[in-house]
CSV table of N, CA and C in Angstrom, one decimal:
chain,number,residue,atom,x,y,z
A,1,MET,N,0.8,-1.2,0.0
A,1,MET,CA,0.0,0.0,0.0
A,1,MET,C,0.8,1.3,0.0
A,2,LEU,N,1.9,1.3,0.9
A,2,LEU,CA,2.8,2.4,0.9
A,2,LEU,C,3.5,2.6,-0.4
A,3,LYS,N,3.9,1.5,-1.0
A,3,LYS,CA,4.6,1.6,-2.3
A,3,LYS,C,3.7,2.2,-3.4
A,4,THR,N,2.4,1.8,-3.4
A,4,THR,CA,1.4,2.4,-4.3
A,4,THR,C,1.2,3.9,-4.1
A,5,ILE,N,1.2,4.3,-2.9
A,5,ILE,CA,1.0,5.7,-2.5
A,5,ILE,C,2.3,6.4,-3.0
A,6,ALA,N,3.5,5.9,-2.7
A,6,ALA,CA,4.7,6.6,-3.1
A,6,ALA,C,4.8,6.7,-4.6
A,7,THR,N,4.3,5.6,-5.3
A,7,THR,CA,4.4,5.7,-6.8
A,7,THR,C,3.4,6.7,-7.3
A,8,LEU,N,2.2,6.7,-6.7
A,8,LEU,CA,1.2,7.7,-7.2
A,8,LEU,C,1.7,9.1,-6.9
A,9,SER,N,2.3,9.3,-5.8
A,9,SER,CA,2.8,10.6,-5.4
A,9,SER,C,3.9,11.1,-6.4
A,10,ALA,N,4.8,10.2,-6.8
A,10,ALA,CA,5.8,10.5,-7.7
A,10,ALA,C,5.2,10.9,-9.1
A,11,PHE,N,4.2,10.1,-9.5
A,11,PHE,CA,3.5,10.3,-10.8
A,11,PHE,C,2.9,11.7,-10.8
A,12,LEU,N,2.2,12.0,-9.7
A,12,LEU,CA,1.5,13.3,-9.6
A,12,LEU,C,2.5,14.4,-9.6
A,13,SER,N,3.6,14.3,-9.0
A,13,SER,CA,4.6,15.4,-8.9
A,13,SER,C,5.1,15.6,-10.4
A,14,VAL,N,5.4,14.5,-11.1
A,14,VAL,CA,5.9,14.7,-12.4
A,14,VAL,C,4.8,15.3,-13.3
A,15,SER,N,3.6,14.8,-13.2
A,15,SER,CA,2.5,15.4,-14.0
A,15,SER,C,2.3,16.8,-13.8
A,16,VAL,N,2.3,17.3,-12.6
A,16,VAL,CA,2.2,18.7,-12.3
A,16,VAL,C,3.3,19.5,-12.9
A,17,PHE,N,4.5,19.0,-12.7
A,17,PHE,CA,5.6,19.7,-13.3
A,17,PHE,C,5.6,19.7,-14.9
A,18,ALA,N,5.1,18.7,-15.5
A,18,ALA,CA,5.1,18.6,-16.9
A,18,ALA,C,4.0,19.4,-17.5
A,19,THR,N,3.0,19.8,-16.8
A,19,THR,CA,1.9,20.6,-17.3
A,19,THR,C,1.8,22.0,-16.8
A,20,GLN,N,3.0,22.6,-16.7
A,20,GLN,CA,3.1,24.0,-16.3
A,20,GLN,C,2.3,24.8,-17.3
A,21,SER,N,1.7,25.8,-16.8
A,21,SER,CA,0.9,26.7,-17.7
A,21,SER,C,1.8,27.4,-18.6
A,22,PRO,N,1.4,27.7,-19.9
A,22,PRO,CA,2.2,28.3,-20.9
A,22,PRO,C,2.7,29.7,-20.4
A,23,SER,N,1.9,30.4,-19.6
A,23,SER,CA,2.3,31.7,-19.2
A,23,SER,C,3.5,31.7,-18.3
A,24,SER,N,3.9,30.5,-17.7
A,24,SER,CA,5.0,30.4,-16.9
A,24,SER,C,6.3,30.2,-17.7
A,25,LEU,N,6.1,29.9,-19.0
A,25,LEU,CA,7.2,29.6,-19.9
A,25,LEU,C,7.7,31.0,-20.4
A,26,GLN,N,8.9,31.0,-20.9
A,26,GLN,CA,9.4,32.3,-21.5
A,26,GLN,C,9.4,32.2,-23.0
A,27,SER,N,8.9,33.2,-23.6
A,27,SER,CA,9.0,33.2,-25.1
A,27,SER,C,10.4,33.5,-25.6
A,28,ALA,N,10.6,32.9,-26.8
A,28,ALA,CA,11.9,33.1,-27.5
A,28,ALA,C,11.5,33.4,-28.9
A,29,CYS,N,12.5,33.9,-29.7
A,29,CYS,CA,12.3,34.2,-31.1
A,29,CYS,C,12.0,33.0,-31.9
A,30,ALA,N,11.1,33.1,-32.7
A,30,ALA,CA,10.8,32.0,-33.7
A,30,ALA,C,12.0,32.1,-34.8
A,31,ASP,N,12.1,30.9,-35.4
A,31,ASP,CA,13.1,30.7,-36.4
A,31,ASP,C,13.0,31.7,-37.6
A,32,ALA,N,14.0,32.4,-37.9
A,32,ALA,CA,13.9,33.4,-39.0
A,32,ALA,C,13.8,32.8,-40.4
A,33,GLN,N,14.1,31.5,-40.5
A,33,GLN,CA,14.1,30.8,-41.8
A,33,GLN,C,12.7,30.2,-42.1
A,34,THR,N,11.7,30.2,-41.2
A,34,THR,CA,10.4,29.7,-41.5
A,34,THR,C,9.8,30.5,-42.7
A,35,GLY,N,8.9,29.9,-43.3
A,35,GLY,CA,8.1,30.6,-44.4
A,35,GLY,C,7.3,31.7,-43.8
A,36,PHE,N,6.7,31.5,-42.6
A,36,PHE,CA,5.9,32.6,-41.9
A,36,PHE,C,6.8,33.8,-41.6
A,37,ALA,N,8.0,33.5,-41.1
A,37,ALA,CA,9.0,34.6,-40.7
A,37,ALA,C,9.4,35.4,-42.0
A,38,ARG,N,9.7,34.7,-43.0
A,38,ARG,CA,10.1,35.3,-44.3
A,38,ARG,C,8.9,36.2,-44.9
A,39,GLY,N,7.7,35.6,-44.8
A,39,GLY,CA,6.6,36.4,-45.3
A,39,GLY,C,6.2,37.5,-44.4
A,40,PHE,N,6.4,37.4,-43.1
A,40,PHE,CA,6.2,38.5,-42.2
A,40,PHE,C,7.1,39.6,-42.5
A,41,VAL,N,8.4,39.4,-42.6
A,41,VAL,CA,9.4,40.4,-42.9
A,41,VAL,C,9.1,41.0,-44.2
A,42,GLY,N,8.8,40.3,-45.3
A,42,GLY,CA,8.4,40.8,-46.5
A,42,GLY,C,7.2,41.7,-46.5
A,43,TYR,N,6.2,41.4,-45.8
A,43,TYR,CA,5.0,42.1,-45.6
A,43,TYR,C,5.3,43.5,-44.9
A,44,VAL,N,6.0,43.4,-43.8
A,44,VAL,CA,6.4,44.6,-43.1
A,44,VAL,C,7.3,45.5,-44.0
A,45,THR,N,8.2,44.9,-44.7
A,45,THR,CA,9.1,45.7,-45.6
A,45,THR,C,8.4,46.4,-46.6
A,46,ARG,N,7.4,45.8,-47.3
A,46,ARG,CA,6.6,46.5,-48.3
A,46,ARG,C,5.8,47.6,-47.6
A,47,LEU,N,5.2,47.2,-46.5
A,47,LEU,CA,4.3,48.2,-45.8
A,47,LEU,C,5.0,49.5,-45.4
A,48,VAL,N,6.2,49.4,-44.9
A,48,VAL,CA,6.9,50.6,-44.5
A,48,VAL,C,7.7,51.3,-45.6
A,49,SER,N,8.0,50.7,-46.6
A,49,SER,CA,8.9,51.2,-47.6
A,49,SER,C,8.2,51.6,-49.0
A,50,GLU,N,7.1,51.1,-49.3
A,50,GLU,CA,6.5,51.4,-50.5
A,50,GLU,C,5.4,52.5,-50.4
A,51,PRO,N,5.4,53.5,-51.2
A,51,PRO,CA,4.5,54.7,-51.1
A,51,PRO,C,3.0,54.3,-51.2
A,52,GLU,N,2.6,53.2,-51.9
A,52,GLU,CA,1.2,52.9,-52.1
A,52,GLU,C,0.6,52.4,-50.8
A,53,PHE,N,1.5,52.1,-49.7
A,53,PHE,CA,1.0,51.6,-48.4
A,53,PHE,C,0.8,52.7,-47.4
A,54,ALA,N,0.9,54.0,-47.8
A,54,ALA,CA,0.9,55.1,-46.9
A,54,ALA,C,-0.3,55.2,-46.0
A,55,VAL,N,-1.5,54.9,-46.6
A,55,VAL,CA,-2.8,54.9,-45.9
A,55,VAL,C,-2.7,53.8,-44.8
A,56,ALA,N,-2.2,52.6,-45.2
A,56,ALA,CA,-2.1,51.5,-44.2
A,56,ALA,C,-1.2,51.8,-43.1
A,57,ARG,N,0.0,52.4,-43.5
A,57,ARG,CA,1.0,52.8,-42.4
A,57,ARG,C,0.3,53.8,-41.4
A,58,ASN,N,-0.4,54.8,-42.0
A,58,ASN,CA,-1.0,55.8,-41.1
A,58,ASN,C,-2.0,55.1,-40.2
A,59,SER,N,-2.8,54.2,-40.7
A,59,SER,CA,-3.8,53.6,-39.8
A,59,SER,C,-3.2,52.7,-38.7
A,60,LEU,N,-1.9,52.2,-39.0
A,60,LEU,CA,-1.2,51.4,-37.9
A,60,LEU,C,-0.4,52.3,-37.1
A,61,ARG,N,-0.2,53.6,-37.4
A,61,ARG,CA,0.6,54.6,-36.6
A,61,ARG,C,2.0,54.3,-36.7
A,62,ILE,N,2.5,53.9,-37.9
A,62,ILE,CA,3.9,53.7,-38.1
A,62,ILE,C,4.4,54.6,-39.2
A,63,LYS,N,5.7,54.9,-39.2
A,63,LYS,CA,6.2,55.8,-40.3
A,63,LYS,C,6.8,55.0,-41.4
A,64,ALA,N,7.0,55.7,-42.5
A,64,ALA,CA,7.6,55.2,-43.6
A,64,ALA,C,9.1,55.0,-43.2
A,65,ALA,N,9.8,53.9,-43.8
A,65,ALA,CA,11.1,53.7,-43.5
A,65,ALA,C,11.7,53.0,-44.7
A,66,PRO,N,13.1,53.1,-44.9
A,66,PRO,CA,13.7,52.3,-46.0
A,66,PRO,C,13.6,50.8,-45.7
A,67,ALA,N,13.6,50.0,-46.7
A,67,ALA,CA,13.5,48.5,-46.6
A,67,ALA,C,14.7,48.0,-45.7
A,68,ALA,N,15.8,48.6,-45.8
A,68,ALA,CA,17.0,48.2,-45.0
A,68,ALA,C,16.8,48.4,-43.5
A,69,ASP,N,15.9,49.2,-43.0
A,69,ASP,CA,15.6,49.4,-41.6
A,69,ASP,C,14.8,48.3,-41.0
A,70,VAL,N,14.2,47.4,-41.8
A,70,VAL,CA,13.4,46.3,-41.3
A,70,VAL,C,14.3,45.2,-40.9
A,71,ARG,N,14.3,44.8,-39.6
A,71,ARG,CA,15.1,43.7,-39.0
A,71,ARG,C,14.3,42.7,-38.4
A,72,TYR,N,14.5,41.4,-38.7
A,72,TYR,CA,13.9,40.3,-37.9
A,72,TYR,C,14.7,40.1,-36.6
A,73,VAL,N,14.0,40.1,-35.5
A,73,VAL,CA,14.7,40.0,-34.2
A,73,VAL,C,15.0,38.5,-33.9
A,74,THR,N,16.3,38.3,-33.5
A,74,THR,CA,16.7,37.0,-33.1
A,74,THR,C,17.3,37.0,-31.7
A,75,ASP,N,17.2,38.1,-31.0
A,75,ASP,CA,17.7,38.2,-29.7
A,75,ASP,C,16.6,37.6,-28.7
A,76,ASP,N,16.9,36.4,-28.1
A,76,ASP,CA,15.9,35.8,-27.3
A,76,ASP,C,15.5,36.6,-26.1
A,77,ALA,N,16.4,37.3,-25.5
A,77,ALA,CA,16.0,38.2,-24.4
A,77,ALA,C,15.0,39.2,-24.7
A,78,LEU,N,15.2,39.9,-25.9
A,78,LEU,CA,14.2,40.9,-26.4
A,78,LEU,C,12.9,40.2,-26.7
A,79,CYS,N,13.0,39.0,-27.3
A,79,CYS,CA,11.7,38.3,-27.7
A,79,CYS,C,11.0,37.9,-26.4
A,80,ALA,N,11.7,37.5,-25.3
A,80,ALA,CA,11.0,37.2,-24.0
A,80,ALA,C,10.4,38.5,-23.5
A,81,ARG,N,11.0,39.6,-23.6
A,81,ARG,CA,10.3,40.9,-23.1
A,81,ARG,C,9.1,41.2,-23.9
A,82,VAL,N,9.3,41.0,-25.2
A,82,VAL,CA,8.1,41.3,-26.2
A,82,VAL,C,7.0,40.3,-25.8
A,83,GLY,N,7.3,39.0,-25.6
A,83,GLY,CA,6.3,38.0,-25.3
A,83,GLY,C,5.6,38.4,-24.0
A,84,LYS,N,6.2,38.9,-23.0
A,84,LYS,CA,5.6,39.4,-21.8
A,84,LYS,C,4.6,40.5,-22.1
A,85,ALA,N,5.1,41.4,-22.9
A,85,ALA,CA,4.2,42.6,-23.3
A,85,ALA,C,3.0,42.1,-24.1
A,86,VAL,N,3.2,41.2,-25.0
A,86,VAL,CA,2.1,40.6,-25.8
A,86,VAL,C,1.1,40.0,-24.8
A,87,GLU,N,1.6,39.2,-23.9
A,87,GLU,CA,0.7,38.5,-22.9
A,87,GLU,C,-0.1,39.6,-22.1
A,88,ARG,N,0.5,40.7,-21.7
A,88,ARG,CA,-0.1,41.7,-21.0
A,88,ARG,C,-1.2,42.3,-21.7
A,89,GLU,N,-1.0,42.6,-23.0
A,89,GLU,CA,-1.9,43.3,-23.8
A,89,GLU,C,-3.1,42.4,-24.3
A,90,PHE,N,-2.8,41.2,-24.7
A,90,PHE,CA,-3.9,40.3,-25.1
A,90,PHE,C,-4.5,39.5,-24.0
A,91,GLY,N,-3.9,39.5,-22.8
A,91,GLY,CA,-4.5,38.8,-21.7
A,91,GLY,C,-4.5,37.3,-21.8
A,92,GLN,N,-3.6,36.7,-22.5
A,92,GLN,CA,-3.4,35.3,-22.7
A,92,GLN,C,-2.1,34.9,-23.0
A,93,PRO,N,-1.6,33.7,-22.6
A,93,PRO,CA,-0.2,33.3,-22.8
A,93,PRO,C,0.2,33.3,-24.3
A,94,THR,N,1.5,33.6,-24.5
A,94,THR,CA,2.0,33.6,-25.9
A,94,THR,C,2.6,32.2,-26.2
A,95,ALA,N,2.9,32.0,-27.4
A,95,ALA,CA,3.5,30.8,-27.9
A,95,ALA,C,5.0,30.8,-27.3
A,96,ALA,N,5.5,29.6,-27.3
A,96,ALA,CA,6.9,29.5,-26.9
A,96,ALA,C,7.9,30.3,-27.8
A,97,ARG,N,7.5,30.4,-29.1
A,97,ARG,CA,8.3,31.2,-30.0
A,97,ARG,C,7.4,32.2,-30.7
A,98,ILE,N,7.8,33.4,-30.7
A,98,ILE,CA,7.1,34.5,-31.3
A,98,ILE,C,7.9,35.1,-32.4
A,99,PHE,N,7.2,35.8,-33.4
A,99,PHE,CA,7.8,36.5,-34.5
A,99,PHE,C,7.9,37.9,-34.1
A,100,VAL,N,9.1,38.5,-34.3
A,100,VAL,CA,9.3,39.9,-33.9
A,100,VAL,C,10.1,40.6,-35.0
A,101,VAL,N,9.6,41.8,-35.5
A,101,VAL,CA,10.3,42.5,-36.4
A,101,VAL,C,10.5,44.0,-35.8
A,102,ARG,N,11.7,44.5,-36.0
A,102,ARG,CA,12.0,45.9,-35.6
A,102,ARG,C,12.1,46.7,-36.8
A,103,VAL,N,11.5,47.9,-36.7
A,103,VAL,CA,11.6,48.9,-37.8
A,103,VAL,C,11.9,50.3,-37.1
A,104,GLY,N,13.2,50.6,-37.0
A,104,GLY,CA,13.5,51.8,-36.2
A,104,GLY,C,13.2,51.6,-34.8
A,105,SER,N,12.4,52.5,-34.2
A,105,SER,CA,12.0,52.4,-32.8
A,105,SER,C,10.6,51.6,-32.6
A,106,VAL,N,10.2,51.0,-33.7
A,106,VAL,CA,8.9,50.3,-33.6
A,106,VAL,C,9.1,48.8,-33.6
A,107,ILE,N,8.4,48.1,-32.8
A,107,ILE,CA,8.5,46.6,-32.6
A,107,ILE,C,7.1,46.0,-32.9
A,108,TRP,N,7.2,45.1,-33.9
A,108,TRP,CA,5.9,44.5,-34.4
A,108,TRP,C,6.0,43.1,-34.1
A,109,ALA,N,5.2,42.6,-33.3
A,109,ALA,CA,5.2,41.1,-32.9
A,109,ALA,C,3.9,40.4,-33.3
A,110,GLU,N,4.1,39.2,-33.7
A,110,GLU,CA,3.0,38.3,-34.1
A,110,GLU,C,3.2,36.9,-33.4
A,111,ASP,N,2.1,36.3,-32.9
A,111,ASP,CA,2.1,35.1,-32.2
A,111,ASP,C,1.1,34.2,-32.9
A,112,SER,N,1.6,33.1,-33.3
A,112,SER,CA,0.7,32.2,-34.1
A,112,SER,C,-0.5,31.6,-33.3
A,113,THR,N,-0.5,31.8,-32.0
A,113,THR,CA,-1.6,31.2,-31.2
A,113,THR,C,-2.6,32.2,-30.9
A,114,ILE,N,-2.4,33.5,-31.2
A,114,ILE,CA,-3.4,34.5,-30.9
A,114,ILE,C,-4.0,34.9,-32.3
A,115,THR,N,-5.3,34.6,-32.4
A,115,THR,CA,-6.0,34.8,-33.7
A,115,THR,C,-7.3,35.5,-33.5
A,116,ALA,N,-7.8,36.1,-34.5
A,116,ALA,CA,-9.2,36.6,-34.5
A,116,ALA,C,-9.9,36.0,-35.7
A,117,GLY,N,-10.6,34.9,-35.4
A,117,GLY,CA,-11.2,34.2,-36.6
A,117,GLY,C,-10.0,33.5,-37.4
A,118,GLU,N,-10.1,33.8,-38.7
A,118,GLU,CA,-9.1,33.2,-39.6
A,118,GLU,C,-7.8,34.1,-39.7
A,119,PHE,N,-7.8,35.3,-39.0
A,119,PHE,CA,-6.8,36.1,-39.1
A,119,PHE,C,-5.8,36.0,-37.9
A,120,GLY,N,-4.5,36.1,-38.2
A,120,GLY,CA,-3.6,36.2,-37.1
A,120,GLY,C,-3.5,37.6,-36.5
A,121,ALA,N,-3.4,37.7,-35.2
A,121,ALA,CA,-3.4,39.0,-34.5
A,121,ALA,C,-2.0,39.4,-34.2
A,122,GLY,N,-1.6,40.6,-34.5
A,122,GLY,CA,-0.3,41.1,-34.1
A,122,GLY,C,-0.4,42.3,-33.2
A,123,ILE,N,0.7,42.9,-32.8
A,123,ILE,CA,0.7,44.0,-32.0
A,123,ILE,C,1.9,44.8,-32.3
A,124,ILE,N,1.8,46.2,-32.4
A,124,ILE,CA,2.9,47.0,-32.7
A,124,ILE,C,3.1,48.0,-31.5
A,125,PHE,N,4.3,47.9,-30.9
A,125,PHE,CA,4.7,48.7,-29.8
A,125,PHE,C,5.7,49.7,-30.1
A,126,ASP,N,5.8,50.7,-29.2
A,126,ASP,CA,7.0,51.6,-29.3
A,126,ASP,C,8.2,50.9,-28.8
A,127,SER,N,9.3,51.4,-28.8
A,127,SER,CA,10.6,50.8,-28.4
A,127,SER,C,10.7,50.4,-26.9
A,128,THR,N,9.8,51.0,-26.1
A,128,THR,CA,9.8,50.7,-24.6
A,128,THR,C,8.9,49.5,-24.3
A,129,LEU,N,8.1,49.1,-25.3
A,129,LEU,CA,7.2,48.0,-25.0
A,129,LEU,C,6.0,48.4,-24.1
A,130,THR,N,5.9,49.7,-23.9
A,130,THR,CA,4.8,50.1,-22.9
A,130,THR,C,3.6,50.8,-23.7
A,131,THR,N,3.9,51.3,-24.9
A,131,THR,CA,2.8,52.0,-25.6
A,131,THR,C,2.5,51.1,-26.8
A,132,VAL,N,1.2,50.8,-26.9
A,132,VAL,CA,0.7,50.0,-28.1
A,132,VAL,C,0.3,51.1,-29.2
A,133,LEU,N,0.9,50.9,-30.3
A,133,LEU,CA,0.5,51.8,-31.4
A,133,LEU,C,-0.7,51.3,-32.2
A,134,SER,N,-0.8,50.0,-32.3
A,134,SER,CA,-1.9,49.3,-33.0
A,134,SER,C,-1.9,47.8,-32.9
A,135,LYS,N,-3.0,47.2,-33.1
A,135,LYS,CA,-3.2,45.7,-33.1
A,135,LYS,C,-3.7,45.3,-34.4
A,136,PRO,N,-2.8,45.1,-35.4
A,136,PRO,CA,-3.2,44.7,-36.7
A,136,PRO,C,-3.6,43.1,-36.9
A,137,PHE,N,-4.5,42.9,-37.8
A,137,PHE,CA,-4.8,41.5,-38.2
A,137,PHE,C,-4.4,41.3,-39.6
A,138,ARG,N,-3.9,40.1,-39.9
A,138,ARG,CA,-3.5,39.9,-41.3
A,138,ARG,C,-3.6,38.4,-41.5
């Protein structure tokens, strides 16, 4: 009987540890080589650098910038900070890996687990990650 209780106790301890809530995990940068990451960078690049997207830029509260200013973020410490800011703003845990692009002082993040119907939800912050400029869907 004691052996059964000890075994059950060990199993429950492992189960509780293995089922940590996602919000207790730290986000990191998603792989820049994925198709989604490349498409995300391409989309942001066109949006900020091409004149025909001026109305869209204005609605998102971001400025025009040269294509060379668009950078995919690979710094896991920054992605972890962005992940916490995304969680704060959307009120739900983020994916273990998030997509982050920096354009000058603007940080645009997208998380594959946060959607609005068929559209992915993103969020655009200022460089301090305290001010939300917009929450685009694409």
